[in-house]
Tab-separated table of C-alpha atoms in Angstrom:
chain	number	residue	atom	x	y	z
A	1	UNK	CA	91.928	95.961	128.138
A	2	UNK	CA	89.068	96.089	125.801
A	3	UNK	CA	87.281	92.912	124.734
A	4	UNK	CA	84.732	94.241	122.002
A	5	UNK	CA	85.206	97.048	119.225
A	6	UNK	CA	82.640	98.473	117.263
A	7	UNK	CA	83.264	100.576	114.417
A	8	UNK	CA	79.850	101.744	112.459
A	9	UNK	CA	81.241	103.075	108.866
A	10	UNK	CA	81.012	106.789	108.569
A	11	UNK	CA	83.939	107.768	106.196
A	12	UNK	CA	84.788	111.205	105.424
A	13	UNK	CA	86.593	111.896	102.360
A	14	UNK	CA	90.118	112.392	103.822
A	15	UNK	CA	89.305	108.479	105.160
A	16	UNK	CA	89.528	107.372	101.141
A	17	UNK	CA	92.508	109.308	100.649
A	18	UNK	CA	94.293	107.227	103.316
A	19	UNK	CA	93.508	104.413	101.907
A	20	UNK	CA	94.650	105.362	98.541
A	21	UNK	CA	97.603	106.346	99.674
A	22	UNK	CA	97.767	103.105	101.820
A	23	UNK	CA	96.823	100.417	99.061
A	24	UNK	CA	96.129	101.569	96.208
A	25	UNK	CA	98.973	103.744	95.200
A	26	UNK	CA	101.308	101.304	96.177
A	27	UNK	CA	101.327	98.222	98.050
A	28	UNK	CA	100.546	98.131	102.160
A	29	UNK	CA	103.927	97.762	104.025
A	30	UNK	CA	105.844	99.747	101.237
A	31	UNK	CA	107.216	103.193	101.346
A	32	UNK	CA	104.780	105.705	99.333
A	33	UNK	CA	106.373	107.212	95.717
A	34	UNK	CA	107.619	111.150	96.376
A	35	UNK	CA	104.310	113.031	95.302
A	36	UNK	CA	104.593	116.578	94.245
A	37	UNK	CA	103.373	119.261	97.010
A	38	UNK	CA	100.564	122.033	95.948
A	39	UNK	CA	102.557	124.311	95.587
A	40	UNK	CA	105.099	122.375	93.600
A	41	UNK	CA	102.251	122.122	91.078
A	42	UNK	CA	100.883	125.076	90.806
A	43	UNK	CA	104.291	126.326	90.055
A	44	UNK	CA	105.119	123.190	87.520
A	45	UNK	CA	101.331	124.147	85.641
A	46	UNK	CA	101.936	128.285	85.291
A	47	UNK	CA	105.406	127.134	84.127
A	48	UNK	CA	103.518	125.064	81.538
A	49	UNK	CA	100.680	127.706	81.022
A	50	UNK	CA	103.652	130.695	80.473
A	51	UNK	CA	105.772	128.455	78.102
A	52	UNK	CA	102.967	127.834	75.830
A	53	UNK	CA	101.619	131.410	75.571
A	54	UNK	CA	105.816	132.218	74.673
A	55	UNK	CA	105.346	129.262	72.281
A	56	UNK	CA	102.516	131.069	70.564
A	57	UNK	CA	104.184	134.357	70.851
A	58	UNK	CA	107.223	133.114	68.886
A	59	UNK	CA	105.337	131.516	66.092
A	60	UNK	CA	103.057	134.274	65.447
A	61	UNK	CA	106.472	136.096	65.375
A	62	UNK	CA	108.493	133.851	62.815
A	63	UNK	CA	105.137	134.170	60.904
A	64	UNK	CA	105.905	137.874	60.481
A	65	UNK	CA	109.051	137.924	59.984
A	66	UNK	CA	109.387	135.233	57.754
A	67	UNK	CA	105.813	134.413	56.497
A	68	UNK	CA	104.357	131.595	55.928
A	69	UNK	CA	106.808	128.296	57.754
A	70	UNK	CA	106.153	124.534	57.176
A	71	UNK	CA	104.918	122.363	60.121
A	72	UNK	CA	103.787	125.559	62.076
A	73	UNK	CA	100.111	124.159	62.577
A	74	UNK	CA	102.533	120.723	64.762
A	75	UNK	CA	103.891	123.653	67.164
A	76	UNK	CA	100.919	125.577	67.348
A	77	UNK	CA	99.334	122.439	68.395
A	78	UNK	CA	102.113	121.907	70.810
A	79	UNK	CA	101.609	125.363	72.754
A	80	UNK	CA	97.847	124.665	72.277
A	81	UNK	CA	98.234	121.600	74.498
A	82	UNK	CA	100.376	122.934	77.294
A	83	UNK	CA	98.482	126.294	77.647
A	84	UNK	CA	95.597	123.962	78.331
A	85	UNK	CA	97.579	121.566	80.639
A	86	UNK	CA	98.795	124.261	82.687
A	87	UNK	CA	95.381	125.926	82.765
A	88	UNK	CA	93.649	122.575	83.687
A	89	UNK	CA	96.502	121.541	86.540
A	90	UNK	CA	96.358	125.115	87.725
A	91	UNK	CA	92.855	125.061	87.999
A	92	UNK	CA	92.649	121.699	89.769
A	93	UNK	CA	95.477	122.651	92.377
A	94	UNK	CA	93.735	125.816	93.010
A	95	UNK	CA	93.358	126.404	97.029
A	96	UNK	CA	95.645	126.801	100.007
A	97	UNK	CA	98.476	124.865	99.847
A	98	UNK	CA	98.335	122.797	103.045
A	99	UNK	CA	94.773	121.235	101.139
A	100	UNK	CA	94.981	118.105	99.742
A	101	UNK	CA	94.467	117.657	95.919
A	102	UNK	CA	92.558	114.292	95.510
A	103	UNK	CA	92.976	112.209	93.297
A	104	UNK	CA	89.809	110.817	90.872
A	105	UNK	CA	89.767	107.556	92.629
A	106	UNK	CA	89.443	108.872	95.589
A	107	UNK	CA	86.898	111.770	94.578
A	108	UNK	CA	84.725	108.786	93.103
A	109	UNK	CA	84.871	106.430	95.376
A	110	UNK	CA	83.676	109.034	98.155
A	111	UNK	CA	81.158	109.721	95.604
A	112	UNK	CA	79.278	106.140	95.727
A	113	UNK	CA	79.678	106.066	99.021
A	114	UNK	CA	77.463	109.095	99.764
A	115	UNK	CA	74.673	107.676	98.039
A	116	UNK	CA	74.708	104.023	100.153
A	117	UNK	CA	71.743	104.609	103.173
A	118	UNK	CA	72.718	101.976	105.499
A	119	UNK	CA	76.207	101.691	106.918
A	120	UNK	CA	77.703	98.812	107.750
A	121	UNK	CA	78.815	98.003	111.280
A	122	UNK	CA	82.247	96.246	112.019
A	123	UNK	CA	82.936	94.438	115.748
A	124	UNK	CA	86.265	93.076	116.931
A	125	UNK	CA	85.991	90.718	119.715
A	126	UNK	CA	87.731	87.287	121.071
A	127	UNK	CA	85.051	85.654	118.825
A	128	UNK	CA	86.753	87.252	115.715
A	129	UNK	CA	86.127	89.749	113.182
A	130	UNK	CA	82.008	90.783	112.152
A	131	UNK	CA	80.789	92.832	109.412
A	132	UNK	CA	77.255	93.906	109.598
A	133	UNK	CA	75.163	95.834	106.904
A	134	UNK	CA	73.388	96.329	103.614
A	135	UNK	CA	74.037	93.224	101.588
A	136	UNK	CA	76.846	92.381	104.056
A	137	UNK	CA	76.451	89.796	107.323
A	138	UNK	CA	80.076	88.300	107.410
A	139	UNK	CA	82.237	86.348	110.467
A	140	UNK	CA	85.845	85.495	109.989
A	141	UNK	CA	88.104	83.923	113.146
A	142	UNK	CA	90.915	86.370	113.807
A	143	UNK	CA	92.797	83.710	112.332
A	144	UNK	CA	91.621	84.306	109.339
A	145	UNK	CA	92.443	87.992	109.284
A	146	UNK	CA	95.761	87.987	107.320
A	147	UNK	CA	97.054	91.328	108.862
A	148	UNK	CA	95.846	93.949	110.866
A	149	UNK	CA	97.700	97.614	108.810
A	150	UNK	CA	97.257	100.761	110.609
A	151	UNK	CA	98.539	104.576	110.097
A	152	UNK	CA	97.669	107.205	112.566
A	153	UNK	CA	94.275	107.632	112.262
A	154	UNK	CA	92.921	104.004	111.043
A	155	UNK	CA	93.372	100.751	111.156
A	156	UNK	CA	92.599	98.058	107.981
A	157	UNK	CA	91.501	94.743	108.167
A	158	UNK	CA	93.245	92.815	105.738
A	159	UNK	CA	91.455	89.105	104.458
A	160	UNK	CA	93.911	88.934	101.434
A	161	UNK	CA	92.657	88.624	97.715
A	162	UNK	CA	92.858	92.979	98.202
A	163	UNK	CA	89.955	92.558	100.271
A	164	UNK	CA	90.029	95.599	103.082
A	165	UNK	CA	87.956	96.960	105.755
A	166	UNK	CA	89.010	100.018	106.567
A	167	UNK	CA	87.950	101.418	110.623
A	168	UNK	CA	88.813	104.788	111.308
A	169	UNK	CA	89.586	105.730	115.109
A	170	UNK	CA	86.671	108.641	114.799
A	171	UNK	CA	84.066	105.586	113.633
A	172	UNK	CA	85.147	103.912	116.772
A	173	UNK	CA	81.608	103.911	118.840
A	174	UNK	CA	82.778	101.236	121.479
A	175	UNK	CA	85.997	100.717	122.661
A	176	UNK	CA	89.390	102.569	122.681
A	177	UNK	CA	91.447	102.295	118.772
A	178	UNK	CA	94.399	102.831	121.369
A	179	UNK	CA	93.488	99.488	123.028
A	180	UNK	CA	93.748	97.504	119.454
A	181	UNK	CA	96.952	96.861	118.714
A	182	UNK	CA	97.256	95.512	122.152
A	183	UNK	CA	94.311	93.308	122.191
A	184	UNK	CA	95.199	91.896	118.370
A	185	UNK	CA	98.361	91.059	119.804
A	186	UNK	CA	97.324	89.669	122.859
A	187	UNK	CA	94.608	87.473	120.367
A	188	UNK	CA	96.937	86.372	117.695
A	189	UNK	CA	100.466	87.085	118.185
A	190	UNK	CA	101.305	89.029	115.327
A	191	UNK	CA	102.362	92.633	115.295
A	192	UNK	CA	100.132	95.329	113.802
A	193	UNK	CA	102.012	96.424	110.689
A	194	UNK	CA	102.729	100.182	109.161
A	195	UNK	CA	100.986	100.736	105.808
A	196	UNK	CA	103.618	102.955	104.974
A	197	UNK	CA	106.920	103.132	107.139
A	198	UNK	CA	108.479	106.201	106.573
A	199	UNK	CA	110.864	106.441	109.646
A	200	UNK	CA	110.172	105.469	113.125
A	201	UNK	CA	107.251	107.753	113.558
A	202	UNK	CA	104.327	105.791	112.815
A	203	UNK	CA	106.910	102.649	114.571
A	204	UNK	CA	106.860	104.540	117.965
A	205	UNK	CA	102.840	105.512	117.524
A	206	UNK	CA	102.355	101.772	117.599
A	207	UNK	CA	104.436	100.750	119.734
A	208	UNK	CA	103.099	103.232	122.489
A	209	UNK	CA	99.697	101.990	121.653
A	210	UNK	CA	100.900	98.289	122.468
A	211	UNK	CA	102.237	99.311	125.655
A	212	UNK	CA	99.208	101.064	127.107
């Protein structure tokens, strides 16, 4: 078993879409909110798009025919606003439909990140939990570590108060992220926990790890 980790932050952007969809669209342990495929919105914004150009078709119509209406300018305003809904959400969920759309939080935070120099440098050991880096030269016992989350590709170090760190199995640049879960448990006693359990998938992916 491994008695050291090191983790040196290099996040890509699909990194802060795990975590949104880990802690910040919902809580950690709980089971993510149904969210609407690609394709489901492309086809929800030309629905949109289509049913406002018919809007405006059918006023311009009952103008016509019937002159001048009362309240026509609310409607028009109406179709004005969905034509430009469904051309916004169809532009934003343009692409293939296996790609991710990500959300603004997670565009942004990526964003700032980019621009820090330095990363900081995480290591695991029996001595406890470090964080190394700009602005950052922190020790906690493992003790102090309130939970240790994990999906399949990351782990998060949870110190409560919504204070994460999150450590990616690709950032891993000593040690095995399969070894982990064995050595936390081994250290503390406690069971690495699902961010999201959907299933037993991500149940037997830990497990497995535990056992190796």
């Amino acid at each position: 078993m491994e008695n050291e980790f090191e983790i040196r932050m290099d996040y890509t952007i699909d990194d802060f879409y795990a975590y949104w969809k880990a802690f910040v669209q919902k809580k950690g342990g709980r089971i993510p909110p149904k969210m609407m495929t690609r394709a489901e919105a492309k086809r929800n914004s030309i629905a949109a798009l289509v049913l406002g150009l018919l809007g405006f078709a059918g006023v311009f119509w009952l103008h016509h025919e019937l002159g001048p209406i009362a309240g026509t300018h609310v409607y028009v305003l109406l179709c004005t606003l969905l034509v430009l809904a469904g051309a916004w959400s169809a532009y934003r969920n343009r692409g293939s439909a296996d790609q991710p759309v990500y959300p603004y939080w997670v565009q942004g935070s990526y964003r700032k990140f980019q621009k820090i120099g330095e990363r900081d440098l995480f290591i695991i050991s029996e001595k406890g939990f470090d964080a190394h880096g700009p602005g950052v030269d922190h020790h906690y016992d493992l003790s102090a570590v309130k939970n240790l989350w994990a999906d399949e590709s990351h782990f998060y170090v949870d110190l409560g108060k919504n204070a994460y760190y999150m450590l990616p199995h690709h950032n891993f640049t000593r040690g095995d992220p399969e070894a982990l879960p064995a050595f936390w448990i081994a250290q503390t006693g406690r069971p690495v926990l699902p961010v999201s359990p959907e299933g037993k998938e991500l149940e037997a992916f830990v497990q497995s790890h535990i056992q190796k």
